[in-house]
Amino acid sequence: MGVKVHAQTSGEDNAYVNAVYELSSLFLKRLLRPWLHPEWIFRRSALGRRQHEVLSVVHGYTRKVIRDRKLALQQNDSECNQPTENEFGRKKRLAFLDLLLRSATDTGLLTDEDVREEVDTFMFEGHDTTTAGMCWALFLLALHPDVQEQVHQEIDSIFNGSDRPATMQDLNEMKLLERCLKETLRLYPSVAIFGRTLSEDVNLGGYDVPAGTIIGIHTYNVHRDERFFPDAETFDPDRFLPEHTERRHPYAYIPFSAGPRNCIGQKFALLEEKSLVASVLRRFRIRSHRTRSEQLIVNELITRPKDGILLYLEDRKR
């Protein structure tokens, strides 16, 4: 968004981060209590009142970010109207929020609240999901030193001992690491369940389900279908070699959903995960304190590791 949040330096006192976590918990509590599904009942319940308070924190923070960014752009028209150059002499791309604000100003089609909703989507969905994915990836690589060693070799062949930052070309060359990330998202999809409203009548397993029904799609279980993923609980990045993926049903693997409502940020998410996981593995060998059976999962909106991931990091230069 082009704005510093300082979430990692403010410890547990970051109001926005805490509000996001609480919203996830409140959503699940409401979901499991059918009597709270009607909006007019929920608004009058203790959970509903608390959700309203927490949403005020989230929306208030986002509105402040938008307000501050609009002011900054108004004070610097050149930044708003044409990208500047960075230290490499390339045109500096505008932040997503700047693009939204420019569009709102130029077309008049987006109100501040429209912009706020788009920013909420990216900030809410764009940090927690990738964080979980990177945690699970490091966990699985720590449990499979043979695969980890192959990833180390791939990274070393790209950087040749250099400490330079990774470029887009470097990230695109990390084919094995990408397969590891995809296999991680198969075993631990960041969003383990998502909902869809049927637009037409459907027959599912002999049952007629009418249009307008909300159905839950369990990604976690879809990814364990032995027809498409034999020995499904085994971590095997080679499942995503081209010769295996081209014959697989396109909806057998859906960590980012599928169809017209799939995740708008899925390519960016994989690049982000590659960048961070590669940065860790360039410097460290990792071992896990827990086995997969010992590592419990918390399923709220996001598939999180309960009590975090405990890893040992060994400096590779020693």
Short mmCIF file of C-alpha atoms in Angstrom, two decimals:
data_model
loop_
_atom_site.label_atom_id
_atom_site.label_comp_id
_atom_site.label_asym_id
_atom_site.label_seq_id
_atom_site.Cartn_x
_atom_site.Cartn_y
_atom_site.Cartn_z
CA MET A 1 0.00 0.00 0.00
CA GLY A 2 3.04 2.30 0.13
CA VAL A 3 2.52 2.84 3.86
CA LYS A 4 4.67 1.54 6.73
CA VAL A 5 2.61 -0.42 9.28
CA HIS A 6 5.46 -1.25 11.75
CA ALA A 7 3.61 -4.47 12.64
CA GLN A 8 6.83 -6.36 13.47
CA THR A 9 8.36 -3.65 15.61
CA SER A 10 5.30 -2.80 17.70
CA GLY A 11 5.15 -6.29 19.23
CA GLU A 12 1.72 -7.43 20.38
CA ASP A 13 0.43 -3.86 20.69
CA ASN A 14 -0.45 -3.39 17.01
CA ALA A 15 -4.16 -2.67 17.12
CA TYR A 16 -4.77 -3.52 13.46
CA VAL A 17 -3.05 -6.91 13.62
CA ASN A 18 -4.86 -7.83 16.84
CA ALA A 19 -8.20 -6.77 15.32
CA VAL A 20 -7.64 -8.97 12.27
CA TYR A 21 -6.98 -12.01 14.46
CA GLU A 22 -10.04 -11.31 16.60
CA LEU A 23 -12.25 -10.90 13.54
CA SER A 24 -11.20 -14.35 12.33
CA SER A 25 -12.12 -15.83 15.70
CA LEU A 26 -15.47 -14.00 15.82
CA PHE A 27 -16.34 -15.21 12.33
CA LEU A 28 -15.81 -18.83 13.32
CA LYS A 29 -17.78 -18.45 16.55
CA ARG A 30 -20.74 -17.06 14.63
CA LEU A 31 -20.47 -19.75 11.95
CA LEU A 32 -20.76 -22.50 14.56
CA ARG A 33 -23.83 -20.91 16.20
CA PRO A 34 -26.76 -21.12 13.73
CA TRP A 35 -28.98 -18.96 15.94
CA LEU A 36 -26.55 -16.07 15.33
CA HIS A 37 -26.69 -16.35 11.52
CA PRO A 38 -29.66 -13.93 11.11
CA GLU A 39 -28.16 -10.44 11.01
CA TRP A 40 -30.82 -8.82 13.22
CA ILE A 41 -30.10 -11.32 16.02
CA PHE A 42 -26.33 -11.18 15.63
CA ARG A 43 -26.22 -7.37 15.86
CA ARG A 44 -27.91 -7.56 19.27
CA SER A 45 -25.64 -10.29 20.67
CA ALA A 46 -22.41 -9.81 22.63
CA LEU A 47 -20.45 -11.27 19.70
CA GLY A 48 -22.15 -8.89 17.28
CA ARG A 49 -21.39 -5.86 19.43
CA ARG A 50 -17.77 -6.95 19.77
CA GLN A 51 -17.48 -7.46 16.01
CA HIS A 52 -18.77 -3.95 15.47
CA GLU A 53 -16.06 -2.60 17.81
CA VAL A 54 -13.31 -4.59 16.12
CA LEU A 55 -14.49 -3.61 12.63
CA SER A 56 -14.31 0.02 13.74
CA VAL A 57 -10.62 -0.50 14.47
CA VAL A 58 -9.95 -2.16 11.10
CA HIS A 59 -11.98 0.30 9.03
CA GLY A 60 -10.67 3.26 11.00
CA TYR A 61 -7.09 2.22 10.37
CA THR A 62 -7.70 1.72 6.65
CA ARG A 63 -9.48 5.05 6.32
CA LYS A 64 -6.52 6.76 8.02
CA VAL A 65 -4.10 5.06 5.59
CA ILE A 66 -6.21 6.26 2.63
CA ARG A 67 -6.56 9.77 4.04
CA ASP A 68 -2.82 10.11 4.67
CA ARG A 69 -1.93 8.72 1.25
CA LYS A 70 -4.36 11.02 -0.55
CA LEU A 71 -2.85 14.00 1.24
CA ALA A 72 0.67 12.91 0.32
CA LEU A 73 -0.30 12.50 -3.34
CA GLN A 74 -2.02 15.87 -3.43
CA GLN A 75 1.11 17.49 -2.03
CA ASN A 76 3.26 15.79 -4.64
CA ASP A 77 1.42 15.76 -7.97
CA SER A 78 4.45 14.49 -9.83
CA GLU A 79 4.44 11.29 -7.76
CA CYS A 80 0.74 10.81 -8.51
CA ASN A 81 0.85 11.55 -12.22
CA GLN A 82 4.03 9.85 -13.36
CA PRO A 83 6.23 7.13 -11.85
CA THR A 84 9.68 8.20 -10.70
CA GLU A 85 12.89 6.30 -11.28
CA ASN A 86 14.51 4.07 -8.66
CA GLU A 87 18.22 3.59 -8.03
CA PHE A 88 18.46 1.11 -10.93
CA GLY A 89 17.19 3.70 -13.42
CA ARG A 90 13.88 1.88 -13.93
CA LYS A 91 10.48 3.45 -13.55
CA LYS A 92 9.24 3.03 -10.01
CA ARG A 93 5.86 1.32 -9.97
CA LEU A 94 3.04 2.94 -8.08
CA ALA A 95 1.78 1.22 -4.94
CA PHE A 96 -1.59 -0.49 -5.25
CA LEU A 97 -3.28 2.14 -3.09
CA ASP A 98 -1.87 4.93 -5.29
CA LEU A 99 -3.31 3.23 -8.38
CA LEU A 100 -6.72 2.98 -6.72
CA LEU A 101 -6.64 6.63 -5.67
CA ARG A 102 -5.59 7.76 -9.14
CA SER A 103 -8.40 5.72 -10.66
CA ALA A 104 -10.89 7.21 -8.21
CA THR A 105 -9.72 10.72 -9.04
CA ASP A 106 -9.53 10.26 -12.82
CA THR A 107 -12.81 8.39 -13.34
CA GLY A 108 -14.93 9.42 -10.39
CA LEU A 109 -16.30 5.88 -10.29
CA LEU A 110 -14.81 4.93 -6.91
CA THR A 111 -15.75 6.59 -3.64
CA ASP A 112 -13.42 6.59 -0.63
CA GLU A 113 -15.48 3.75 0.82
CA ASP A 114 -15.07 1.74 -2.41
CA VAL A 115 -11.32 2.23 -2.15
CA ARG A 116 -11.46 1.28 1.53
CA GLU A 117 -13.16 -2.03 0.71
CA GLU A 118 -10.50 -2.93 -1.87
CA VAL A 119 -7.68 -1.98 0.51
CA ASP A 120 -9.30 -4.04 3.30
CA THR A 121 -9.39 -7.06 1.00
CA PHE A 122 -5.69 -6.84 0.16
CA MET A 123 -4.50 -5.99 3.67
CA PHE A 124 -6.68 -8.61 5.37
CA GLU A 125 -6.16 -11.44 2.87
CA GLY A 126 -2.72 -10.47 1.66
CA HIS A 127 -0.63 -10.93 4.81
CA ASP A 128 -2.08 -13.75 6.92
CA THR A 129 -2.40 -16.29 4.11
CA THR A 130 1.15 -15.90 2.84
CA THR A 131 2.53 -15.86 6.40
CA ALA A 132 0.90 -19.22 7.09
CA GLY A 133 2.10 -20.63 3.76
CA MET A 134 5.71 -19.63 4.45
CA CYS A 135 5.59 -21.07 7.98
CA TRP A 136 4.29 -24.43 6.76
CA ALA A 137 6.85 -24.50 3.92
CA LEU A 138 9.78 -24.00 6.30
CA PHE A 139 8.27 -26.62 8.62
CA LEU A 140 8.03 -29.26 5.85
CA LEU A 141 11.49 -28.48 4.46
CA ALA A 142 12.91 -28.77 7.98
CA LEU A 143 11.35 -32.25 8.22
CA HIS A 144 12.78 -33.34 4.84
CA PRO A 145 16.53 -32.59 4.84
CA ASP A 146 17.00 -34.37 1.49
CA VAL A 147 14.59 -31.99 -0.25
CA GLN A 148 16.01 -29.05 1.69
CA GLU A 149 19.50 -29.90 0.45
CA GLN A 150 18.27 -29.93 -3.15
CA VAL A 151 16.69 -26.50 -2.63
CA HIS A 152 20.00 -25.26 -1.16
CA GLN A 153 21.80 -26.48 -4.28
CA GLU A 154 19.27 -24.74 -6.52
CA ILE A 155 19.61 -21.46 -4.61
CA ASP A 156 23.43 -21.71 -4.58
CA SER A 157 23.49 -22.26 -8.35
CA ILE A 158 21.48 -19.06 -8.82
CA PHE A 159 23.39 -16.76 -6.45
CA ASN A 160 26.89 -18.34 -6.56
CA GLY A 161 27.70 -17.18 -3.04
CA SER A 162 26.59 -13.58 -3.64
CA ASP A 163 24.63 -11.64 -1.00
CA ARG A 164 22.79 -9.56 -3.59
CA PRO A 165 18.99 -9.27 -3.34
CA ALA A 166 16.95 -11.66 -5.43
CA THR A 167 15.66 -10.35 -8.76
CA MET A 168 12.49 -11.40 -10.54
CA GLN A 169 14.62 -13.55 -12.86
CA ASP A 170 16.16 -15.29 -9.83
CA LEU A 171 12.72 -16.07 -8.41
CA ASN A 172 11.55 -17.46 -11.76
CA GLU A 173 14.54 -19.84 -11.81
CA MET A 174 13.59 -21.37 -8.44
CA LYS A 175 11.64 -24.25 -10.00
CA LEU A 176 12.18 -26.77 -7.20
CA LEU A 177 11.36 -24.24 -4.47
CA GLU A 178 8.16 -23.37 -6.33
CA ARG A 179 7.17 -27.05 -6.40
CA CYS A 180 7.87 -27.26 -2.66
CA LEU A 181 5.62 -24.28 -2.03
CA LYS A 182 2.84 -25.76 -4.16
CA GLU A 183 3.10 -29.08 -2.34
CA THR A 184 3.01 -27.21 0.97
CA LEU A 185 -0.21 -25.49 -0.11
CA ARG A 186 -1.62 -28.88 -1.03
CA LEU A 187 -1.00 -30.30 2.44
CA TYR A 188 -1.70 -27.08 4.35
CA PRO A 189 -3.89 -24.82 2.17
CA SER A 190 -3.91 -21.34 3.69
CA VAL A 191 -7.70 -21.24 3.28
CA ALA A 192 -8.91 -24.75 4.15
CA ILE A 193 -12.57 -24.07 3.30
CA PHE A 194 -14.39 -21.49 1.22
CA GLY A 195 -18.04 -20.96 0.34
CA ARG A 196 -19.89 -20.55 -2.94
CA THR A 197 -23.54 -19.84 -3.76
CA LEU A 198 -24.90 -22.15 -6.46
CA SER A 199 -26.09 -20.26 -9.53
CA GLU A 200 -28.00 -23.30 -10.86
CA ASP A 201 -29.42 -26.62 -9.67
CA VAL A 202 -26.71 -29.26 -9.18
CA ASN A 203 -26.73 -33.01 -8.50
CA LEU A 204 -24.04 -33.93 -5.99
CA GLY A 205 -23.57 -37.61 -5.18
CA GLY A 206 -27.17 -38.40 -6.02
CA TYR A 207 -28.59 -35.43 -4.11
CA ASP A 208 -30.35 -32.56 -5.90
CA VAL A 209 -29.06 -29.25 -4.54
CA PRO A 210 -31.10 -26.21 -5.64
CA ALA A 211 -29.73 -22.93 -6.96
CA GLY A 212 -29.14 -20.33 -4.26
CA THR A 213 -27.72 -22.88 -1.80
CA ILE A 214 -24.47 -21.92 -0.09
CA ILE A 215 -22.04 -24.83 -0.21
CA GLY A 216 -18.72 -25.27 1.58
CA ILE A 217 -15.74 -26.50 -0.46
CA HIS A 218 -13.18 -28.21 1.77
CA THR A 219 -9.83 -27.56 0.11
CA TYR A 220 -8.00 -29.56 2.78
CA ASN A 221 -9.94 -32.70 1.85
CA VAL A 222 -9.97 -32.10 -1.92
CA HIS A 223 -6.16 -32.06 -1.81
CA ARG A 224 -6.13 -35.51 -0.21
CA ASP A 225 -8.10 -37.26 -2.96
CA GLU A 226 -6.06 -40.42 -3.63
CA ARG A 227 -7.25 -40.49 -7.25
CA PHE A 228 -5.14 -37.44 -7.99
CA PHE A 229 -2.60 -37.52 -5.15
CA PRO A 230 -1.54 -41.10 -4.32
CA ASP A 231 -0.09 -41.48 -0.82
CA ALA A 232 -1.61 -38.06 -0.20
CA GLU A 233 -0.10 -37.39 3.24
CA THR A 234 3.47 -37.69 1.92
CA PHE A 235 5.35 -34.49 1.12
CA ASP A 236 6.43 -34.91 -2.50
CA PRO A 237 7.23 -31.76 -4.53
CA ASP A 238 7.60 -33.87 -7.68
CA ARG A 239 3.80 -34.07 -7.83
CA PHE A 240 4.07 -30.66 -9.49
CA LEU A 241 6.47 -31.60 -12.26
CA PRO A 242 4.92 -30.62 -15.63
CA GLU A 243 4.39 -34.23 -16.68
CA HIS A 244 2.22 -34.82 -13.61
CA THR A 245 0.26 -31.56 -13.52
CA GLU A 246 -0.77 -31.51 -17.19
CA ARG A 247 -2.84 -34.69 -16.78
CA ARG A 248 -4.42 -33.70 -13.47
CA HIS A 249 -8.00 -32.44 -13.22
CA PRO A 250 -7.83 -28.61 -13.08
CA TYR A 251 -10.00 -28.52 -9.92
CA ALA A 252 -8.09 -31.22 -8.04
CA TYR A 253 -5.69 -28.57 -6.72
CA ILE A 254 -7.39 -25.37 -5.55
CA PRO A 255 -5.33 -23.58 -2.84
CA PHE A 256 -6.38 -20.25 -4.40
CA SER A 257 -9.93 -21.37 -5.24
CA ALA A 258 -10.75 -21.62 -8.97
CA GLY A 259 -12.91 -20.11 -11.66
CA PRO A 260 -13.96 -16.44 -11.94
CA ARG A 261 -13.72 -15.86 -8.16
CA ASN A 262 -10.24 -17.27 -7.68
CA CYS A 263 -7.59 -15.41 -5.68
CA ILE A 264 -6.58 -12.17 -7.39
CA GLY A 265 -3.17 -12.23 -5.68
CA GLN A 266 -2.08 -15.84 -6.22
CA LYS A 267 0.93 -15.09 -8.48
CA PHE A 268 2.12 -12.37 -6.14
CA ALA A 269 1.65 -14.68 -3.15
CA LEU A 270 3.93 -17.36 -4.63
CA LEU A 271 6.58 -14.77 -5.51
CA GLU A 272 6.40 -13.36 -1.99
CA GLU A 273 6.74 -16.82 -0.44
CA LYS A 274 9.63 -17.71 -2.75
CA SER A 275 11.43 -14.50 -1.83
CA LEU A 276 11.22 -14.97 1.93
CA VAL A 277 11.78 -18.75 2.08
CA ALA A 278 14.77 -18.42 -0.26
CA SER A 279 16.20 -15.64 1.93
CA VAL A 280 16.04 -17.93 4.97
CA LEU A 281 17.53 -20.92 3.15
CA ARG A 282 20.37 -18.86 1.66
CA ARG A 283 21.63 -18.35 5.20
CA PHE A 284 20.46 -21.31 7.26
CA ARG A 285 19.88 -25.02 7.44
CA ILE A 286 16.72 -25.69 9.38
CA ARG A 287 15.47 -28.53 11.58
CA SER A 288 12.05 -28.88 13.19
CA HIS A 289 11.42 -29.32 16.89
CA ARG A 290 8.14 -31.14 16.18
CA THR A 291 7.01 -33.90 13.85
CA ARG A 292 3.90 -33.49 11.68
CA SER A 293 1.82 -35.53 14.11
CA GLU A 294 2.99 -33.32 17.00
CA GLN A 295 2.31 -30.05 15.17
CA LEU A 296 -1.35 -29.18 15.74
CA ILE A 297 -3.42 -27.07 13.35
CA VAL A 298 -5.81 -24.23 14.14
CA ASN A 299 -8.48 -23.72 11.48
CA GLU A 300 -10.15 -20.35 11.72
CA LEU A 301 -10.25 -18.43 8.46
CA ILE A 302 -6.61 -19.39 7.94
CA THR A 303 -4.87 -22.75 8.45
CA ARG A 304 -2.44 -21.76 11.19
CA PRO A 305 0.10 -23.80 13.17
CA LYS A 306 -1.02 -23.98 16.79
CA ASP A 307 1.61 -22.35 19.04
CA GLY A 308 3.68 -21.45 15.99
CA ILE A 309 6.42 -23.39 14.21
CA LEU A 310 9.50 -24.21 16.31
CA LEU A 311 12.66 -24.48 14.21
CA TYR A 312 16.39 -24.81 14.82
CA LEU A 313 18.48 -22.59 12.51
CA GLU A 314 22.10 -23.48 11.72
CA ASP A 315 24.34 -20.98 9.94
CA ARG A 316 25.32 -22.52 6.60
CA LYS A 317 28.64 -20.64 6.54
CA ARG A 318 29.97 -22.46 9.58
#
